Amino acid sequence: MSREIIATDKAPQAIGTYSQAVRVGSTVYLSGQIPLVPETMDMVAGPIEAQIRRVFDNLQAVAEAAGGTLDDMVKLNVFLTDLTHFPTVNQVMAEYFHEPYPARAAIGVASLPKDAQVEMDGIMDLS
């Protein structure tokens, strides 16, 4: 099976040796997104809610570049440096996703790139 690299300027450019997403068949693997503003590559200013929204916006841009939407997401991984922010993730996520929701994991981590407080990655099915 061949791999198709997904890239868009509507999400932050890769800051390392990875692609924004890779499609294999009908499955799309989305790389982790942190709250970077695509145009400036600076972290979004504001509270954790603004960071979470920016991450979902970035994931949405990559999903659309792959030909899908966030509703095609079957698995979402959420990485937080402070798990007390998880209720805010739930609140904001409900604005971006519709039922049935994807499977999800929430992982508390010591740190994230660029001192982000949140990072998310996921898997989409476009069949």
N, CA and C atoms as an extended XYZ file, in Angstrom:
381
Properties=species:S:1:pos:R:3:atomname:S:1:resname:S:1:resid:I:1 pbc="F F F"
N         0.837       -1.169        0.000 N   MET     1
C         0.000        0.000        0.000 CA  MET     1
C         0.887        1.240        0.000 C   MET     1
N         0.510        2.248       -0.756 N   SER     2
C         1.326        3.456       -0.823 CA  SER     2
C         0.924        4.447        0.262 C   SER     2
N         1.857        5.319        0.565 N   ARG     3
C         1.628        6.357        1.557 CA  ARG     3
C         1.494        7.697        0.851 C   ARG     3
N         0.533        8.508        1.303 N   GLU     4
C         0.367        9.863        0.790 CA  GLU     4
C         0.638       10.829        1.931 C   GLU     4
N         1.550       11.752        1.704 N   ILE     5
C         1.871       12.754        2.719 CA  ILE     5
C         0.862       13.896        2.611 C   ILE     5
N         0.298       14.284        3.736 N   ILE     6
C        -0.683       15.366        3.804 CA  ILE     6
C         0.013       16.596        4.372 C   ILE     6
N        -0.172       17.734        3.695 N   ALA     7
C         0.435       18.979        4.169 CA  ALA     7
C        -0.496       20.141        3.846 C   ALA     7
N        -0.535       21.112        4.743 N   THR     8
C        -1.322       22.318        4.537 CA  THR     8
C        -0.642       23.494        5.219 C   THR     8
N        -0.786       24.677        4.633 N   ASP     9
C        -0.250       25.874        5.278 CA  ASP     9
C        -1.250       26.462        6.269 C   ASP     9
N        -2.407       25.808        6.418 N   LYS    10
C        -3.423       26.259        7.375 CA  LYS    10
C        -3.212       25.682        8.766 C   LYS    10
N        -2.161       24.870        8.897 N   ALA    11
C        -1.741       24.329       10.195 CA  ALA    11
C        -0.239       24.586       10.306 C   ALA    11
N         0.293       24.563       11.521 N   PRO    12
C         1.733       24.808       11.682 CA  PRO    12
C         2.567       23.820       10.863 C   PRO    12
N         3.622       24.333       10.273 N   GLN    13
C         4.532       23.475        9.528 CA  GLN    13
C         5.291       22.577       10.504 C   GLN    13
N         5.691       21.430       10.045 N   ALA    14
C         6.442       20.500       10.891 CA  ALA    14
C         7.725       21.174       11.383 C   ALA    14
N         8.017       21.017       12.664 N   ILE    15
C         9.228       21.604       13.234 CA  ILE    15
C        10.239       20.511       13.564 C   ILE    15
N        10.172       19.443       12.809 N   GLY    16
C        11.083       18.325       13.009 CA  GLY    16
C        10.973       17.377       11.840 C   GLY    16
N        11.418       16.185       12.057 N   THR    17
C        11.445       15.176       10.999 CA  THR    17
C        10.153       14.361       11.008 C   THR    17
N         9.062       15.013       10.633 N   TYR    18
C         7.766       14.346       10.558 CA  TYR    18
C         6.880       15.081        9.557 C   TYR    18
N         5.784       14.444        9.183 N   SER    19
C         4.786       15.042        8.298 CA  SER    19
C         3.577       15.442        9.132 C   SER    19
N         2.805       16.409        8.648 N   GLN    20
C         1.594       16.809        9.372 CA  GLN    20
C         0.631       15.632        9.478 C   GLN    20
N         0.555       14.833        8.410 N   ALA    21
C        -0.266       13.622        8.423 CA  ALA    21
C         0.191       12.716        7.296 C   ALA    21
N        -0.149       11.439        7.439 N   VAL    22
C         0.161       10.436        6.423 CA  VAL    22
C        -1.096        9.601        6.204 C   VAL    22
N        -1.458        9.449        4.924 N   ARG    23
C        -2.621        8.624        4.581 CA  ARG    23
C        -2.134        7.312        4.001 C   ARG    23
N        -2.674        6.223        4.524 N   VAL    24
C        -2.419        4.880        4.012 CA  VAL    24
C        -3.779        4.238        3.795 C   VAL    24
N        -4.148        4.034        2.537 N   GLY    25
C        -5.487        3.542        2.246 CA  GLY    25
C        -6.503        4.569        2.694 C   GLY    25
N        -7.475        4.141        3.495 N   SER    26
C        -8.491        5.074        3.988 CA  SER    26
C        -8.172        5.599        5.382 C   SER    26
N        -7.009        5.263        5.911 N   THR    27
C        -6.612        5.685        7.250 CA  THR    27
C        -5.637        6.847        7.165 C   THR    27
N        -5.901        7.874        7.967 N   VAL    28
C        -5.020        9.032        8.032 CA  VAL    28
C        -4.498        9.159        9.458 C   VAL    28
N        -3.186        9.219        9.591 N   TYR    29
C        -2.520        9.371       10.882 CA  TYR    29
C        -2.090       10.831       11.011 C   TYR    29
N        -2.689       11.559       11.948 N   LEU    30
C        -2.380       12.967       12.149 CA  LEU    30
C        -1.329       13.115       13.233 C   LEU    30
N        -0.263       13.835       12.912 N   SER    31
C         0.793       14.087       13.885 CA  SER    31
C         0.293       15.003       14.985 C   SER    31
N         1.028       15.008       16.082 N   GLY    32
C         0.665       15.856       17.207 CA  GLY    32
C         0.660       17.325       16.836 C   GLY    32
N        -0.332       18.032       17.341 N   GLN    33
C        -0.445       19.476       17.154 CA  GLN    33
C        -0.388       20.147       18.519 C   GLN    33
N         0.415       21.189       18.591 N   ILE    34
C         0.446       22.040       19.777 CA  ILE    34
C        -0.167       23.380       19.378 C   ILE    34
N        -0.411       24.282       20.326 N   PRO    35
C        -1.130       25.517       20.003 CA  PRO    35
C        -0.276       26.590       19.313 C   PRO    35
N         0.289       26.225       18.174 N   LEU    36
C         1.038       27.187       17.365 CA  LEU    36
C         0.102       27.847       16.363 C   LEU    36
N         0.267       29.135       16.169 N   VAL    37
C        -0.477       29.869       15.151 CA  VAL    37
C         0.248       29.630       13.818 C   VAL    37
N        -0.434       29.068       12.821 N   PRO    38
C         0.246       28.695       11.577 CA  PRO    38
C         0.988       29.841       10.886 C   PRO    38
N         0.396       31.025       10.885 N   GLU    39
C         0.993       32.153       10.163 CA  GLU    39
C         2.290       32.652       10.783 C   GLU    39
N         2.409       32.540       12.105 N   THR    40
C         3.575       33.096       12.798 CA  THR    40
C         4.470       32.031       13.427 C   THR    40
N         3.920       30.829       13.601 N   MET    41
C         4.604       29.740       14.303 CA  MET    41
C         4.916       30.103       15.755 C   MET    41
N         4.134       31.050       16.305 N   ASP    42
C         4.229       31.413       17.713 CA  ASP    42
C         3.110       30.708       18.473 C   ASP    42
N         3.337       30.475       19.754 N   MET    43
C         2.294       29.897       20.596 CA  MET    43
C         1.151       30.895       20.725 C   MET    43
N        -0.079       30.384       20.733 N   VAL    44
C        -1.239       31.243       20.908 CA  VAL    44
C        -1.193       31.855       22.306 C   VAL    44
N        -1.586       33.101       22.400 N   ALA    45
C        -1.627       33.769       23.691 CA  ALA    45
C        -2.960       33.464       24.362 C   ALA    45
N        -2.968       33.522       25.676 N   GLY    46
C        -4.219       33.365       26.391 CA  GLY    46
C        -4.252       32.146       27.287 C   GLY    46
N        -5.428       31.923       27.865 N   PRO    47
C        -5.599       30.823       28.828 CA  PRO    47
C        -5.600       29.457       28.130 C   PRO    47
N        -5.679       28.408       28.916 N   ILE    48
C        -5.649       27.044       28.395 CA  ILE    48
C        -6.769       26.815       27.378 C   ILE    48
N        -7.925       27.428       27.557 N   GLU    49
C        -9.008       27.251       26.600 CA  GLU    49
C        -8.591       27.717       25.205 C   GLU    49
N        -7.864       28.819       25.119 N   ALA    50
C        -7.382       29.317       23.825 CA  ALA    50
C        -6.388       28.342       23.211 C   ALA    50
N        -5.554       27.740       24.051 N   GLN    51
C        -4.594       26.755       23.547 CA  GLN    51
C        -5.314       25.516       23.006 C   GLN    51
N        -6.310       25.052       23.731 N   ILE    52
C        -7.060       23.870       23.302 CA  ILE    52
C        -7.775       24.149       21.986 C   ILE    52
N        -8.404       25.307       21.868 N   ARG    53
C        -9.079       25.677       20.618 CA  ARG    53
C        -8.091       25.721       19.447 C   ARG    53
N        -6.901       26.287       19.682 N   ARG    54
C        -5.908       26.380       18.611 CA  ARG    54
C        -5.479       24.982       18.167 C   ARG    54
N        -5.326       24.071       19.114 N   VAL    55
C        -4.957       22.699       18.762 CA  VAL    55
C        -6.052       22.058       17.918 C   VAL    55
N        -7.312       22.207       18.330 N   PHE    56
C        -8.409       21.648       17.525 CA  PHE    56
C        -8.480       22.307       16.150 C   PHE    56
N        -8.243       23.615       16.072 N   ASP    57
C        -8.226       24.287       14.769 CA  ASP    57
C        -7.119       23.719       13.884 C   ASP    57
N        -5.956       23.480       14.479 N   ASN    58
C        -4.841       22.916       13.707 CA  ASN    58
C        -5.164       21.502       13.229 C   ASN    58
N        -5.718       20.676       14.112 N   LEU    59
C        -6.105       19.320       13.711 CA  LEU    59
C        -7.166       19.360       12.613 C   LEU    59
N        -8.112       20.278       12.750 N   GLN    60
C        -9.171       20.405       11.755 CA  GLN    60
C        -8.594       20.771       10.388 C   GLN    60
N        -7.624       21.672       10.359 N   ALA    61
C        -7.001       22.076        9.093 CA  ALA    61
C        -6.304       20.900        8.423 C   ALA    61
N        -5.612       20.091        9.201 N   VAL    62
C        -4.930       18.922        8.636 CA  VAL    62
C        -5.959       17.886        8.178 C   VAL    62
N        -7.015       17.685        8.965 N   ALA    63
C        -8.076       16.744        8.581 CA  ALA    63
C        -8.690       17.159        7.244 C   ALA    63
N        -8.956       18.446        7.084 N   GLU    64
C        -9.540       18.940        5.838 CA  GLU    64
C        -8.582       18.791        4.667 C   GLU    64
N        -7.295       19.010        4.906 N   ALA    65
C        -6.297       18.829        3.850 CA  ALA    65
C        -6.250       17.375        3.386 C   ALA    65
N        -6.606       16.461        4.273 N   ALA    66
C        -6.622       15.030        3.940 CA  ALA    66
C        -7.936       14.617        3.287 C   ALA    66
N        -8.902       15.541        3.219 N   GLY    67
C       -10.192       15.224        2.626 CA  GLY    67
C       -11.250       14.803        3.619 C   GLY    67
N       -11.019       15.092        4.892 N   GLY    68
C       -11.976       14.693        5.924 CA  GLY    68
C       -12.341       15.841        6.837 C   GLY    68
N       -12.944       15.495        7.957 N   THR    69
C       -13.292       16.453        9.005 CA  THR    69
C       -12.962       15.800       10.347 C   THR    69
N       -13.095       16.568       11.401 N   LEU    70
C       -12.860       15.990       12.725 CA  LEU    70
C       -13.847       14.869       13.029 C   LEU    70
N       -15.012       14.880       12.397 N   ASP    71
C       -15.982       13.804       12.625 CA  ASP    71
C       -15.521       12.468       12.039 C   ASP    71
N       -14.463       12.490       11.222 N   ASP    72
C       -13.876       11.252       10.697 CA  ASP    72
C       -12.834       10.670       11.647 C   ASP    72
N       -12.547       11.389       12.735 N   MET    73
C       -11.552       10.943       13.699 CA  MET    73
C       -12.093        9.726       14.452 C   MET    73
N       -11.300        8.659       14.475 N   VAL    74
C       -11.701        7.462       15.209 CA  VAL    74
C       -10.912        7.303       16.507 C   VAL    74
N        -9.776        7.991       16.621 N   LYS    75
C        -8.949        7.918       17.831 CA  LYS    75
C        -8.296        9.267       18.045 C   LYS    75
N        -8.379        9.775       19.250 N   LEU    76
C        -7.773       11.049       19.623 CA  LEU    76
C        -6.954       10.837       20.885 C   LEU    76
N        -5.726       11.298       20.861 N   ASN    77
C        -4.869       11.267       22.038 CA  ASN    77
C        -4.653       12.699       22.508 C   ASN    77
N        -4.858       12.933       23.789 N   VAL    78
C        -4.705       14.252       24.388 CA  VAL    78
C        -3.582       14.173       25.415 C   VAL    78
N        -2.602       15.048       25.274 N   PHE    79
C        -1.469       15.124       26.194 CA  PHE    79
C        -1.553       16.465       26.912 C   PHE    79
N        -1.595       16.422       28.238 N   LEU    80
C        -1.714       17.635       29.051 CA  LEU    80
C        -0.608       17.672       30.100 C   LEU    80
N        -0.033       18.846       30.302 N   THR    81
C         0.950       18.985       31.373 CA  THR    81
C         0.271       19.156       32.728 C   THR    81
N        -1.043       19.386       32.723 N   ASP    82
C        -1.810       19.509       33.962 CA  ASP    82
C        -3.194       18.891       33.713 C   ASP    82
N        -3.434       17.719       34.251 N   LEU    83
C        -4.690       17.012       33.996 CA  LEU    83
C        -5.915       17.708       34.595 C   LEU    83
N        -5.720       18.728       35.419 N   THR    84
C        -6.881       19.474       35.907 CA  THR    84
C        -7.550       20.254       34.772 C   THR    84
N        -6.885       20.375       33.626 N   HIS    85
C        -7.469       21.058       32.464 CA  HIS    85
C        -8.355       20.130       31.629 C   HIS    85
N        -8.478       18.883       32.035 N   PHE    86
C        -9.249       17.938       31.231 CA  PHE    86
C       -10.725       18.324       31.084 C   PHE    86
N       -11.393       18.860       32.105 N   PRO    87
C       -12.775       19.307       31.897 CA  PRO    87
C       -12.886       20.374       30.800 C   PRO    87
N       -11.887       21.230       30.677 N   THR    88
C       -11.899       22.233       29.612 CA  THR    88
C       -11.743       21.573       28.257 C   THR    88
N       -10.916       20.534       28.180 N   VAL    89
C       -10.800       19.768       26.925 CA  VAL    89
C       -12.168       19.215       26.547 C   VAL    89
N       -12.873       18.621       27.494 N   ASN    90
C       -14.206       18.071       27.216 CA  ASN    90
C       -15.171       19.147       26.724 C   ASN    90
N       -15.160       20.292       27.379 N   GLN    91
C       -16.056       21.387       27.021 CA  GLN    91
C       -15.790       21.858       25.596 C   GLN    91
N       -14.536       22.121       25.267 N   VAL    92
C       -14.194       22.627       23.937 CA  VAL    92
C       -14.376       21.541       22.886 C   VAL    92
N       -14.029       20.312       23.223 N   MET    93
C       -14.165       19.206       22.273 CA  MET    93
C       -15.604       19.047       21.815 C   MET    93
N       -16.555       19.268       22.713 N   ALA    94
C       -17.972       19.138       22.363 CA  ALA    94
C       -18.395       20.152       21.309 C   ALA    94
N       -17.646       21.234       21.153 N   GLU    95
C       -17.935       22.236       20.123 CA  GLU    95
C       -17.368       21.841       18.762 C   GLU    95
N       -16.371       20.975       18.734 N   TYR    96
C       -15.683       20.601       17.503 CA  TYR    96
C       -16.110       19.236       16.958 C   TYR    96
N       -16.620       18.359       17.829 N   PHE    97
C       -16.956       16.998       17.435 CA  PHE    97
C       -18.449       16.753       17.637 C   PHE    97
N       -18.977       15.808       16.871 N   HIS    98
C       -20.369       15.380       17.015 CA  HIS    98
C       -20.387       13.884       17.329 C   HIS    98
N       -21.444       13.433       17.984 N   GLU    99
C       -21.571       12.002       18.275 CA  GLU    99
C       -21.724       11.218       16.985 C   GLU    99
N       -21.203       10.030       16.905 N   PRO   100
C       -20.441        9.335       17.936 CA  PRO   100
C       -19.017        9.880       18.026 C   PRO   100
N       -18.561       10.100       19.239 N   TYR   101
C       -17.235       10.657       19.472 CA  TYR   101
C       -16.161        9.613       19.217 C   TYR   101
N       -14.933       10.072       18.928 N   PRO   102
C       -13.847        9.109       18.724 CA  PRO   102
C       -13.425        8.463       20.047 C   PRO   102
N       -12.756        7.346       19.931 N   ALA   103
C       -12.087        6.787       21.105 CA  ALA   103
C       -11.032        7.813       21.528 C   ALA   103
N       -10.686        7.839       22.816 N   ARG   104
C        -9.785        8.888       23.274 CA  ARG   104
C        -8.954        8.411       24.452 C   ARG   104
N        -7.756        8.960       24.534 N   ALA   105
C        -6.908        8.764       25.707 CA  ALA   105
C        -6.461       10.133       26.186 C   ALA   105
N        -6.326       10.280       27.484 N   ALA   106
C        -5.792       11.509       28.073 CA  ALA   106
C        -4.574       11.130       28.895 C   ALA   106
N        -3.463       11.751       28.572 N   ILE   107
C        -2.202       11.385       29.200 CA  ILE   107
C        -1.577       12.612       29.842 C   ILE   107
N        -1.221       12.506       31.098 N   GLY   108
C        -0.504       13.575       31.780 CA  GLY   108
C         0.979       13.428       31.499 C   GLY   108
N         1.614       14.512       31.082 N   VAL   109
C         3.035       14.486       30.731 CA  VAL   109
C         3.765       15.596       31.494 C   VAL   109
N         5.068       15.420       31.645 N   ALA   110
C         5.869       16.403       32.369 CA  ALA   110
C         6.082       17.673       31.559 C   ALA   110
N         6.267       17.527       30.246 N   SER   111
C         6.476       18.705       29.410 CA  SER   111
C         6.155       18.371       27.962 C   SER   111
N         5.955       19.437       27.169 N   LEU   112
C         5.649       19.307       25.745 CA  LEU   112
C         6.532       20.283       24.977 C   LEU   112
N         6.666       20.093       23.658 N   PRO   113
C         7.497       21.012       22.864 CA  PRO   113
C         7.055       22.463       23.033 C   PRO   113
N         8.039       23.360       23.035 N   LYS   114
C         7.812       24.806       23.128 CA  LYS   114
C         7.024       25.200       24.376 C   LYS   114
N         7.093       24.382       25.418 N   ASP   115
C         6.392       24.627       26.678 CA  ASP   115
C         4.881       24.704       26.522 C   ASP   115
N         4.345       24.035       25.506 N   ALA   116
C         2.892       23.960       25.344 CA  ALA   116
C         2.289       23.245       26.548 C   ALA   116
N         1.028       23.559       26.837 N   GLN   117
C         0.324       22.873       27.911 CA  GLN   117
C        -0.532       21.725       27.397 C   GLN   117
N        -0.724       21.680       26.054 N   VAL   118
C        -1.579       20.653       25.462 CA  VAL   118
C        -1.035       20.277       24.084 C   VAL   118
N        -1.151       19.007       23.756 N   GLU   119
C        -0.842       18.488       22.424 CA  GLU   119
C        -1.853       17.386       22.140 C   GLU   119
N        -2.258       17.272       20.874 N   MET   120
C        -3.171       16.205       20.482 CA  MET   120
C        -2.747       15.632       19.141 C   MET   120
N        -2.963       14.326       18.984 N   ASP   121
C        -2.810       13.667       17.690 CA  ASP   121
C        -3.991       12.738       17.498 C   ASP   121
N        -4.101       12.150       16.316 N   GLY   122
C        -5.254       11.295       16.107 CA  GLY   122
C        -5.156       10.459       14.857 C   GLY   122
N        -6.167        9.624       14.686 N   ILE   123
C        -6.299        8.739       13.528 CA  ILE   123
C        -7.694        8.932       12.951 C   ILE   123
N        -7.758        9.125       11.628 N   MET   124
C        -9.028        9.283       10.936 CA  MET   124
C        -9.256        8.096        9.998 C   MET   124
N       -10.522        7.783        9.775 N   ASP   125
C       -10.893        6.780        8.789 CA  ASP   125
C       -11.768        7.464        7.748 C   ASP   125
N       -11.328        7.430        6.492 N   LEU   126
C       -12.056        8.100        5.412 CA  LEU   126
C       -12.804        7.128        4.510 C   LEU   126
N       -13.064        5.907        5.007 N   SER   127
C       -13.770        4.943        4.153 CA  SER   127
C       -15.246        5.244        4.069 C   SER   127
